[in-house]
């Protein structure tokens, strides 16, 4: 590793890298290799900041598993050459990408900080500059022993640093676009950046090589329970060929309609060999299938409780586990365990 702190800044796309055409006012991506011209203040860091831009850049609505593999490979290839990574990414699917990379990168020992903005960096009132500058500072931060302050996949947005796989995009309007309702912020940027070290994951021993995982299986369907949902529709959804797991978004602490038709449909899926993971539609709190009889009936037919996992983390975890294992029992056991900080075990 070099003496000078080094950061790899990766631009994948999204609002942050846009500039407003002075005549037409259209938003267009700017040439990211010119970022130092756009933001000369970055030179003040005194770090080596190298940039890499995806070509073409993508709106994060187009993110897919190939994109995650490409990003993971990029980090793997440059892992030993940089102290930290800052990934500029559209906000729309940032929580999915941060969740996916937390599983794909495994036990990382360096910061991977996703950030973006609600207003383009080329606009006067942009939130992108502060987000980018603080993300770089966080990615470069070390403790007194020279270890990174946050060796995790995170999202930094509007003065808060979150564990990536705990986040959800919460608003399409306000600058504080993300929330981590079930886990405390990892750092707060005010006059100083205050790290919440008690909640940051640190390796037991430092110096392990990166062992990324590239096999993902996206054979997952999300079904959101709604009042009055039609039996025939649910029945056809659970009968679709090619799915291996269903994320069942339920009410409150994991409750669903108590009618026999509903449990019969879900049981049909489980009998077909599908995994059904119960995740709450609520923004905060956890699934507890013992709390009400409507949850208990799901538990009795073999539905797995997703605890306080977000939908984004549940999807990413399933893609990851289905890509690694064929045995449902192993997958279900791991769904109940906290692997990368995504779940509070009780
Ligand atoms: N549609 C954009 C994206 O997710 C929005 C943003 O960057 O905030 O790529």
mmCIF file of C-alpha atoms and ligand atoms in Angstrom:
data_model
loop_
_atom_site.group_PDB
_atom_site.id
_atom_site.type_symbol
_atom_site.label_atom_id
_atom_site.label_comp_id
_atom_site.label_asym_id
_atom_site.label_seq_id
_atom_site.Cartn_x
_atom_site.Cartn_y
_atom_site.Cartn_z
ATOM 1 C CA UNK A 1 0.000 0.000 0.000
ATOM 2 C CA UNK A 2 1.151 3.529 -0.775
ATOM 3 C CA UNK A 3 1.983 6.174 1.865
ATOM 4 C CA UNK A 4 -0.524 8.626 0.472
ATOM 5 C CA UNK A 5 -4.124 7.727 1.243
ATOM 6 C CA UNK A 6 -5.710 6.498 -1.966
ATOM 7 C CA UNK A 7 -9.368 6.384 -2.927
ATOM 8 C CA UNK A 8 -10.967 4.913 -5.998
ATOM 9 C CA UNK A 9 -13.986 6.981 -7.000
ATOM 10 C CA UNK A 10 -16.324 5.032 -9.244
ATOM 11 C CA UNK A 11 -19.095 6.723 -11.169
ATOM 12 C CA UNK A 12 -21.825 4.333 -12.273
ATOM 13 C CA UNK A 13 -24.516 6.897 -13.173
ATOM 14 C CA UNK A 14 -27.452 8.614 -11.535
ATOM 15 C CA UNK A 15 -28.384 12.185 -10.835
ATOM 16 C CA UNK A 16 -25.174 13.096 -9.056
ATOM 17 C CA UNK A 17 -23.122 13.059 -12.261
ATOM 18 C CA UNK A 18 -25.478 15.261 -14.231
ATOM 19 C CA UNK A 19 -25.051 18.800 -15.396
ATOM 20 C CA UNK A 20 -27.755 21.155 -16.570
ATOM 21 C CA UNK A 21 -27.463 22.346 -20.138
ATOM 22 C CA UNK A 22 -27.321 26.164 -19.795
ATOM 23 C CA UNK A 23 -29.584 26.665 -22.823
ATOM 24 C CA UNK A 24 -32.072 23.792 -22.846
ATOM 25 C CA UNK A 25 -31.901 23.112 -19.053
ATOM 26 C CA UNK A 26 -31.870 19.375 -19.883
ATOM 27 C CA UNK A 27 -29.917 17.140 -17.516
ATOM 28 C CA UNK A 28 -26.987 15.360 -19.167
ATOM 29 C CA UNK A 29 -24.197 13.241 -17.709
ATOM 30 C CA UNK A 30 -20.921 15.162 -17.671
ATOM 31 C CA UNK A 31 -17.564 13.666 -18.573
ATOM 32 C CA UNK A 32 -16.624 12.176 -15.236
ATOM 33 C CA UNK A 33 -12.903 12.279 -15.916
ATOM 34 C CA UNK A 34 -13.392 16.056 -15.532
ATOM 35 C CA UNK A 35 -14.665 15.714 -11.933
ATOM 36 C CA UNK A 36 -11.607 17.506 -10.555
ATOM 37 C CA UNK A 37 -12.446 20.478 -12.768
ATOM 38 C CA UNK A 38 -16.065 20.367 -11.678
ATOM 39 C CA UNK A 39 -15.044 20.104 -8.022
ATOM 40 C CA UNK A 40 -11.548 21.581 -7.581
ATOM 41 C CA UNK A 41 -12.072 21.321 -3.806
ATOM 42 C CA UNK A 42 -11.339 17.580 -4.075
ATOM 43 C CA UNK A 43 -7.655 18.451 -4.627
ATOM 44 C CA UNK A 44 -7.540 19.927 -1.120
ATOM 45 C CA UNK A 45 -7.788 16.460 0.416
ATOM 46 C CA UNK A 46 -4.196 15.664 -0.460
ATOM 47 C CA UNK A 47 -5.258 12.069 -1.179
ATOM 48 C CA UNK A 48 -4.669 10.233 -4.388
ATOM 49 C CA UNK A 49 -8.172 10.134 -5.880
ATOM 50 C CA UNK A 50 -8.392 8.033 -9.009
ATOM 51 C CA UNK A 51 -11.604 7.894 -10.978
ATOM 52 C CA UNK A 52 -13.291 5.186 -12.957
ATOM 53 C CA UNK A 53 -16.470 5.766 -14.902
ATOM 54 C CA UNK A 54 -18.843 3.159 -16.218
ATOM 55 C CA UNK A 55 -19.360 3.568 -19.941
ATOM 56 C CA UNK A 56 -22.165 3.975 -20.658
ATOM 57 C CA UNK A 57 -23.310 5.301 -17.317
ATOM 58 C CA UNK A 58 -26.654 3.925 -16.201
ATOM 59 C CA UNK A 59 -29.712 5.191 -14.468
ATOM 60 C CA UNK A 60 -29.937 2.981 -11.411
ATOM 61 C CA UNK A 61 -33.343 1.714 -12.561
ATOM 62 C CA UNK A 62 -31.313 -0.377 -15.011
ATOM 63 C CA UNK A 63 -29.187 -2.041 -12.349
ATOM 64 C CA UNK A 64 -29.100 -5.839 -12.629
ATOM 65 C CA UNK A 65 -26.959 -8.667 -11.335
ATOM 66 C CA UNK A 66 -24.441 -8.230 -14.179
ATOM 67 C CA UNK A 67 -23.906 -4.685 -12.947
ATOM 68 C CA UNK A 68 -23.301 -5.931 -9.402
ATOM 69 C CA UNK A 69 -20.798 -8.468 -10.690
ATOM 70 C CA UNK A 70 -18.976 -5.780 -12.646
ATOM 71 C CA UNK A 71 -18.799 -3.526 -9.611
ATOM 72 C CA UNK A 72 -17.645 -6.371 -7.373
ATOM 73 C CA UNK A 73 -14.964 -7.346 -9.891
ATOM 74 C CA UNK A 74 -13.770 -3.756 -10.107
ATOM 75 C CA UNK A 75 -13.372 -3.595 -6.325
ATOM 76 C CA UNK A 76 -11.679 -7.009 -6.258
ATOM 77 C CA UNK A 77 -9.188 -5.989 -8.944
ATOM 78 C CA UNK A 78 -8.278 -2.779 -7.134
ATOM 79 C CA UNK A 79 -8.707 -3.963 -3.552
ATOM 80 C CA UNK A 80 -5.027 -3.954 -2.634
ATOM 81 C CA UNK A 81 -4.256 -0.672 -4.352
ATOM 82 C CA UNK A 82 -6.684 1.601 -2.515
ATOM 83 C CA UNK A 83 -7.577 2.446 1.065
ATOM 84 C CA UNK A 84 -11.228 2.877 0.265
ATOM 85 C CA UNK A 85 -13.850 3.017 -2.456
ATOM 86 C CA UNK A 86 -16.558 5.590 -3.128
ATOM 87 C CA UNK A 87 -19.294 4.497 -5.507
ATOM 88 C CA UNK A 88 -21.481 7.163 -7.088
ATOM 89 C CA UNK A 89 -24.783 5.530 -7.887
ATOM 90 C CA UNK A 90 -28.363 6.578 -8.628
ATOM 91 C CA UNK A 91 -30.480 6.729 -5.521
ATOM 92 C CA UNK A 92 -33.421 4.700 -6.839
ATOM 93 C CA UNK A 93 -31.803 1.279 -6.357
ATOM 94 C CA UNK A 94 -28.835 2.237 -4.224
ATOM 95 C CA UNK A 95 -30.122 0.244 -1.243
ATOM 96 C CA UNK A 96 -30.423 -2.878 -3.398
ATOM 97 C CA UNK A 97 -26.889 -2.447 -4.757
ATOM 98 C CA UNK A 98 -25.359 -1.751 -1.355
ATOM 99 C CA UNK A 99 -27.161 -4.798 0.051
ATOM 100 C CA UNK A 100 -26.025 -7.005 -2.824
ATOM 101 C CA UNK A 101 -22.415 -5.897 -2.556
ATOM 102 C CA UNK A 102 -22.404 -6.479 1.189
ATOM 103 C CA UNK A 103 -23.065 -10.156 0.482
ATOM 104 C CA UNK A 104 -20.932 -10.464 -2.647
ATOM 105 C CA UNK A 105 -17.847 -8.835 -1.137
ATOM 106 C CA UNK A 106 -18.000 -10.958 2.016
ATOM 107 C CA UNK A 107 -15.845 -9.989 4.983
ATOM 108 C CA UNK A 108 -14.349 -6.814 3.622
ATOM 109 C CA UNK A 109 -11.791 -4.839 5.551
ATOM 110 C CA UNK A 110 -12.013 -1.619 3.575
ATOM 111 C CA UNK A 111 -14.762 0.963 3.251
ATOM 112 C CA UNK A 112 -17.044 0.819 0.230
ATOM 113 C CA UNK A 113 -19.200 3.947 0.448
ATOM 114 C CA UNK A 114 -22.144 4.394 -1.888
ATOM 115 C CA UNK A 115 -23.416 7.891 -2.369
ATOM 116 C CA UNK A 116 -25.360 9.979 -4.862
ATOM 117 C CA UNK A 117 -27.585 13.001 -4.762
ATOM 118 C CA UNK A 118 -31.087 14.275 -5.214
ATOM 119 C CA UNK A 119 -29.912 17.285 -7.243
ATOM 120 C CA UNK A 120 -27.172 17.044 -9.898
ATOM 121 C CA UNK A 121 -23.680 18.066 -8.887
ATOM 122 C CA UNK A 122 -23.728 20.699 -11.621
ATOM 123 C CA UNK A 123 -26.628 22.589 -9.995
ATOM 124 C CA UNK A 124 -26.173 25.401 -7.554
ATOM 125 C CA UNK A 125 -28.219 23.887 -4.709
ATOM 126 C CA UNK A 126 -26.827 20.401 -5.180
ATOM 127 C CA UNK A 127 -26.580 18.030 -2.234
ATOM 128 C CA UNK A 128 -24.041 16.036 -4.269
ATOM 129 C CA UNK A 129 -20.936 17.982 -3.290
ATOM 130 C CA UNK A 130 -21.297 17.474 0.441
ATOM 131 C CA UNK A 131 -22.276 13.853 -0.075
ATOM 132 C CA UNK A 132 -19.231 13.216 -2.230
ATOM 133 C CA UNK A 133 -16.736 15.114 -0.081
ATOM 134 C CA UNK A 134 -17.854 13.487 3.175
ATOM 135 C CA UNK A 135 -17.959 10.041 1.559
ATOM 136 C CA UNK A 136 -14.344 10.448 0.471
ATOM 137 C CA UNK A 137 -13.359 11.608 3.924
ATOM 138 C CA UNK A 138 -15.119 8.637 5.532
ATOM 139 C CA UNK A 139 -13.595 6.171 3.054
ATOM 140 C CA UNK A 140 -10.163 7.562 3.934
ATOM 141 C CA UNK A 141 -10.647 7.650 7.733
ATOM 142 C CA UNK A 142 -8.405 5.430 9.827
ATOM 143 C CA UNK A 143 -8.141 4.699 13.521
ATOM 144 C CA UNK A 144 -4.959 5.151 15.559
ATOM 145 C CA UNK A 145 -3.683 1.729 14.465
ATOM 146 C CA UNK A 146 -4.116 2.614 10.812
ATOM 147 C CA UNK A 147 -7.212 0.445 10.291
ATOM 148 C CA UNK A 148 -10.218 1.838 8.410
ATOM 149 C CA UNK A 149 -12.861 3.389 10.648
ATOM 150 C CA UNK A 150 -15.679 1.741 8.683
ATOM 151 C CA UNK A 151 -14.708 -1.511 6.961
ATOM 152 C CA UNK A 152 -18.217 -2.032 5.620
ATOM 153 C CA UNK A 153 -20.420 -1.472 2.587
ATOM 154 C CA UNK A 154 -22.271 1.732 3.497
ATOM 155 C CA UNK A 155 -24.463 4.454 2.145
ATOM 156 C CA UNK A 156 -23.595 8.039 2.997
ATOM 157 C CA UNK A 157 -26.325 10.598 2.445
ATOM 158 C CA UNK A 158 -27.133 14.026 3.871
ATOM 159 C CA UNK A 159 -24.740 13.916 6.825
ATOM 160 C CA UNK A 160 -25.488 10.321 7.832
ATOM 161 C CA UNK A 161 -23.574 7.127 7.238
ATOM 162 C CA UNK A 162 -25.649 3.952 7.217
ATOM 163 C CA UNK A 163 -24.901 0.265 6.945
ATOM 164 C CA UNK A 164 -25.871 -0.294 3.302
ATOM 165 C CA UNK A 165 -27.924 -3.429 3.845
ATOM 166 C CA UNK A 166 -30.053 -1.672 6.493
ATOM 167 C CA UNK A 167 -31.216 1.131 4.246
ATOM 168 C CA UNK A 168 -34.294 1.926 2.203
ATOM 169 C CA UNK A 169 -34.857 4.860 -0.103
ATOM 170 C CA UNK A 170 -37.455 6.788 1.797
ATOM 171 C CA UNK A 171 -38.207 9.956 -0.143
ATOM 172 C CA UNK A 172 -38.066 11.130 -3.733
ATOM 173 C CA UNK A 173 -38.133 14.746 -2.605
ATOM 174 C CA UNK A 174 -36.049 15.557 0.450
ATOM 175 C CA UNK A 175 -32.274 15.589 0.621
ATOM 176 C CA UNK A 176 -32.255 12.964 3.364
ATOM 177 C CA UNK A 177 -33.302 10.285 0.907
ATOM 178 C CA UNK A 178 -32.460 7.181 2.958
ATOM 179 C CA UNK A 179 -33.440 5.679 6.252
ATOM 180 C CA UNK A 180 -32.054 2.891 8.357
ATOM 181 C CA UNK A 181 -35.030 2.367 10.611
ATOM 182 C CA UNK A 182 -33.826 -0.757 12.373
ATOM 183 C CA UNK A 183 -30.153 0.011 12.873
ATOM 184 C CA UNK A 184 -28.340 3.085 14.221
ATOM 185 C CA UNK A 185 -26.354 5.352 11.914
ATOM 186 C CA UNK A 186 -22.672 4.400 11.700
ATOM 187 C CA UNK A 187 -21.489 7.987 11.593
ATOM 188 C CA UNK A 188 -22.865 11.484 11.659
ATOM 189 C CA UNK A 189 -21.137 14.332 9.850
ATOM 190 C CA UNK A 190 -21.393 17.677 11.602
ATOM 191 C CA UNK A 191 -18.466 19.926 12.346
ATOM 192 C CA UNK A 192 -16.656 16.656 12.994
ATOM 193 C CA UNK A 193 -17.421 13.237 11.628
ATOM 194 C CA UNK A 194 -18.471 11.219 14.652
ATOM 195 C CA UNK A 195 -18.184 7.470 14.207
ATOM 196 C CA UNK A 196 -20.575 5.268 16.113
ATOM 197 C CA UNK A 197 -17.905 2.580 16.590
ATOM 198 C CA UNK A 198 -20.054 0.386 18.861
ATOM 199 C CA UNK A 199 -22.285 -0.366 15.874
ATOM 200 C CA UNK A 200 -19.641 -0.777 13.175
ATOM 201 C CA UNK A 201 -18.569 -4.305 12.185
ATOM 202 C CA UNK A 202 -14.842 -4.878 12.603
ATOM 203 C CA UNK A 203 -13.001 -8.049 11.616
ATOM 204 C CA UNK A 204 -11.742 -10.231 14.463
ATOM 205 C CA UNK A 205 -8.311 -10.265 12.847
ATOM 206 C CA UNK A 206 -7.156 -7.976 10.083
ATOM 207 C CA UNK A 207 -5.348 -8.989 6.924
ATOM 208 C CA UNK A 208 -7.631 -11.601 5.383
ATOM 209 C CA UNK A 209 -7.798 -11.543 1.583
ATOM 210 C CA UNK A 210 -11.016 -10.537 -0.142
ATOM 211 C CA UNK A 211 -13.106 -13.523 -1.233
ATOM 212 C CA UNK A 212 -15.906 -12.183 -3.378
ATOM 213 C CA UNK A 213 -18.815 -14.305 -4.519
ATOM 214 C CA UNK A 214 -20.190 -13.962 -8.020
ATOM 215 C CA UNK A 215 -22.820 -16.685 -8.159
ATOM 216 C CA UNK A 216 -26.231 -15.151 -7.614
ATOM 217 C CA UNK A 217 -29.598 -16.661 -8.429
ATOM 218 C CA UNK A 218 -32.324 -14.059 -8.923
ATOM 219 C CA UNK A 219 -35.203 -16.573 -9.029
ATOM 220 C CA UNK A 220 -37.071 -14.547 -6.418
ATOM 221 C CA UNK A 221 -40.549 -13.020 -6.478
ATOM 222 C CA UNK A 222 -41.949 -10.420 -4.073
ATOM 223 C CA UNK A 223 -45.602 -10.698 -3.148
ATOM 224 C CA UNK A 224 -47.084 -7.822 -1.204
ATOM 225 C CA UNK A 225 -50.147 -8.785 0.768
ATOM 226 C CA UNK A 226 -53.048 -6.366 0.278
ATOM 227 C CA UNK A 227 -56.540 -6.318 1.753
ATOM 228 C CA UNK A 228 -58.969 -7.977 -0.613
ATOM 229 C CA UNK A 229 -56.318 -9.728 -2.672
ATOM 230 C CA UNK A 230 -57.771 -12.268 -5.068
ATOM 231 C CA UNK A 231 -57.246 -15.929 -4.414
ATOM 232 C CA UNK A 232 -56.843 -16.786 -8.139
ATOM 233 C CA UNK A 233 -54.146 -14.173 -8.549
ATOM 234 C CA UNK A 234 -52.191 -15.358 -5.523
ATOM 235 C CA UNK A 235 -52.619 -18.922 -6.689
ATOM 236 C CA UNK A 236 -51.160 -18.136 -10.117
ATOM 237 C CA UNK A 237 -48.277 -16.187 -8.601
ATOM 238 C CA UNK A 238 -47.194 -19.036 -6.339
ATOM 239 C CA UNK A 239 -47.504 -21.449 -9.271
ATOM 240 C CA UNK A 240 -45.110 -19.586 -11.604
ATOM 241 C CA UNK A 241 -42.337 -21.836 -12.879
ATOM 242 C CA UNK A 242 -38.743 -20.823 -12.269
ATOM 243 C CA UNK A 243 -39.049 -19.182 -8.871
ATOM 244 C CA UNK A 244 -37.146 -20.623 -5.943
ATOM 245 C CA UNK A 245 -38.128 -18.131 -3.270
ATOM 246 C CA UNK A 246 -40.878 -15.658 -2.432
ATOM 247 C CA UNK A 247 -40.483 -12.596 -0.259
ATOM 248 C CA UNK A 248 -43.920 -12.258 1.293
ATOM 249 C CA UNK A 249 -44.443 -8.662 2.375
ATOM 250 C CA UNK A 250 -46.911 -8.904 5.216
ATOM 251 C CA UNK A 251 -48.606 -6.501 7.604
ATOM 252 C CA UNK A 252 -47.199 -5.339 10.931
ATOM 253 C CA UNK A 253 -45.289 -7.992 12.783
ATOM 254 C CA UNK A 254 -45.703 -10.552 10.006
ATOM 255 C CA UNK A 255 -49.454 -10.969 9.701
ATOM 256 C CA UNK A 256 -51.491 -11.996 6.684
ATOM 257 C CA UNK A 257 -55.152 -12.841 5.960
ATOM 258 C CA UNK A 258 -56.283 -15.651 8.227
ATOM 259 C CA UNK A 259 -58.516 -17.348 5.635
ATOM 260 C CA UNK A 260 -57.676 -20.955 4.843
ATOM 261 C CA UNK A 261 -57.462 -20.090 1.134
ATOM 262 C CA UNK A 262 -54.510 -17.830 1.869
ATOM 263 C CA UNK A 263 -52.497 -20.319 3.920
ATOM 264 C CA UNK A 264 -53.381 -23.050 1.405
ATOM 265 C CA UNK A 265 -51.871 -20.968 -1.416
ATOM 266 C CA UNK A 266 -48.695 -20.268 0.521
ATOM 267 C CA UNK A 267 -48.473 -23.901 1.607
ATOM 268 C CA UNK A 268 -48.791 -24.908 -2.022
ATOM 269 C CA UNK A 269 -45.665 -22.856 -2.749
ATOM 270 C CA UNK A 270 -43.781 -24.416 0.153
ATOM 271 C CA UNK A 271 -44.864 -27.917 -0.888
ATOM 272 C CA UNK A 272 -43.506 -27.122 -4.353
ATOM 273 C CA UNK A 273 -40.100 -26.558 -2.726
ATOM 274 C CA UNK A 274 -40.166 -22.763 -2.622
ATOM 275 C CA UNK A 275 -38.763 -20.791 0.272
ATOM 276 C CA UNK A 276 -41.199 -18.178 1.605
ATOM 277 C CA UNK A 277 -39.589 -15.383 3.607
ATOM 278 C CA UNK A 278 -41.845 -13.158 5.689
ATOM 279 C CA UNK A 279 -40.837 -9.468 5.643
ATOM 280 C CA UNK A 280 -42.950 -6.694 7.122
ATOM 281 C CA UNK A 281 -44.380 -3.908 4.979
ATOM 282 C CA UNK A 282 -43.722 -1.539 7.894
ATOM 283 C CA UNK A 283 -40.780 0.831 7.670
ATOM 284 C CA UNK A 284 -39.511 -0.188 11.097
ATOM 285 C CA UNK A 285 -39.781 -3.095 13.503
ATOM 286 C CA UNK A 286 -39.607 -6.818 12.942
ATOM 287 C CA UNK A 287 -41.542 -9.893 11.961
ATOM 288 C CA UNK A 288 -42.575 -11.955 14.934
ATOM 289 C CA UNK A 289 -44.812 -14.749 13.738
ATOM 290 C CA UNK A 290 -45.660 -15.733 17.309
ATOM 291 C CA UNK A 291 -47.285 -12.379 18.098
ATOM 292 C CA UNK A 292 -50.692 -13.024 16.461
ATOM 293 C CA UNK A 293 -52.529 -16.106 15.269
ATOM 294 C CA UNK A 294 -52.474 -14.665 11.728
ATOM 295 C CA UNK A 295 -48.686 -14.842 11.839
ATOM 296 C CA UNK A 296 -48.588 -18.142 13.652
ATOM 297 C CA UNK A 297 -50.528 -19.869 10.897
ATOM 298 C CA UNK A 298 -47.807 -18.820 8.443
ATOM 299 C CA UNK A 299 -45.124 -20.158 10.746
ATOM 300 C CA UNK A 300 -46.966 -23.462 11.093
ATOM 301 C CA UNK A 301 -46.899 -24.086 7.353
ATOM 302 C CA UNK A 302 -43.158 -23.443 7.128
ATOM 303 C CA UNK A 303 -42.854 -19.736 6.311
ATOM 304 C CA UNK A 304 -39.481 -18.346 7.411
ATOM 305 C CA UNK A 305 -39.438 -15.184 9.534
ATOM 306 C CA UNK A 306 -37.305 -12.399 8.093
ATOM 307 C CA UNK A 307 -36.902 -10.536 11.411
ATOM 308 C CA UNK A 308 -36.015 -6.881 10.904
ATOM 309 C CA UNK A 309 -34.507 -7.304 7.439
ATOM 310 C CA UNK A 310 -35.453 -4.736 4.819
ATOM 311 C CA UNK A 311 -37.005 -5.971 1.584
ATOM 312 C CA UNK A 312 -33.862 -4.831 -0.262
ATOM 313 C CA UNK A 313 -31.567 -6.839 2.017
ATOM 314 C CA UNK A 314 -33.905 -9.855 1.943
ATOM 315 C CA UNK A 315 -33.875 -9.896 -1.863
ATOM 316 C CA UNK A 316 -30.085 -9.530 -2.041
ATOM 317 C CA UNK A 317 -29.561 -12.186 0.617
ATOM 318 C CA UNK A 318 -31.820 -14.618 -1.224
ATOM 319 C CA UNK A 319 -30.050 -13.989 -4.555
ATOM 320 C CA UNK A 320 -26.782 -14.681 -2.745
ATOM 321 C CA UNK A 321 -27.895 -17.784 -0.820
ATOM 322 C CA UNK A 322 -29.749 -19.311 -3.790
ATOM 323 C CA UNK A 323 -26.582 -18.805 -5.828
ATOM 324 C CA UNK A 324 -24.508 -20.667 -3.216
ATOM 325 C CA UNK A 325 -26.700 -23.521 -2.072
ATOM 326 C CA UNK A 326 -29.258 -25.937 -3.442
ATOM 327 C CA UNK A 327 -30.393 -27.337 -0.087
ATOM 328 C CA UNK A 328 -33.374 -25.307 1.220
ATOM 329 C CA UNK A 329 -32.616 -26.297 4.801
ATOM 330 C CA UNK A 330 -29.189 -24.659 4.657
ATOM 331 C CA UNK A 331 -30.661 -21.575 2.991
ATOM 332 C CA UNK A 332 -33.421 -21.263 5.597
ATOM 333 C CA UNK A 333 -30.916 -21.657 8.439
ATOM 334 C CA UNK A 334 -28.796 -18.882 6.970
ATOM 335 C CA UNK A 335 -31.819 -16.654 6.392
ATOM 336 C CA UNK A 336 -32.379 -16.749 10.142
ATOM 337 C CA UNK A 337 -28.764 -15.819 10.842
ATOM 338 C CA UNK A 338 -27.095 -12.478 10.677
ATOM 339 C CA UNK A 339 -24.454 -12.838 7.988
ATOM 340 C CA UNK A 340 -23.379 -9.286 7.077
ATOM 341 C CA UNK A 341 -25.093 -7.156 9.691
ATOM 342 C CA UNK A 342 -28.401 -7.198 7.818
ATOM 343 C CA UNK A 343 -30.434 -8.785 10.622
ATOM 344 C CA UNK A 344 -30.816 -8.403 14.360
ATOM 345 C CA UNK A 345 -30.937 -11.922 15.778
ATOM 346 C CA UNK A 346 -33.159 -12.300 18.843
HETATM 347 N N1 LIG B 1 -33.177 7.891 -11.505
HETATM 348 C C1 LIG B 1 -31.953 8.266 -10.838
HETATM 349 C C2 LIG B 1 -31.182 6.979 -10.568
HETATM 350 O O1 LIG B 1 -31.499 6.280 -9.662
HETATM 351 C C3 LIG B 1 -32.253 8.990 -9.590
HETATM 352 C C4 LIG B 1 -31.066 9.389 -8.764
HETATM 353 O O2 LIG B 1 -29.919 9.228 -9.089
HETATM 354 O O3 LIG B 1 -31.297 9.902 -7.674
HETATM 355 O O4 LIG B 1 -30.268 6.678 -11.305
#
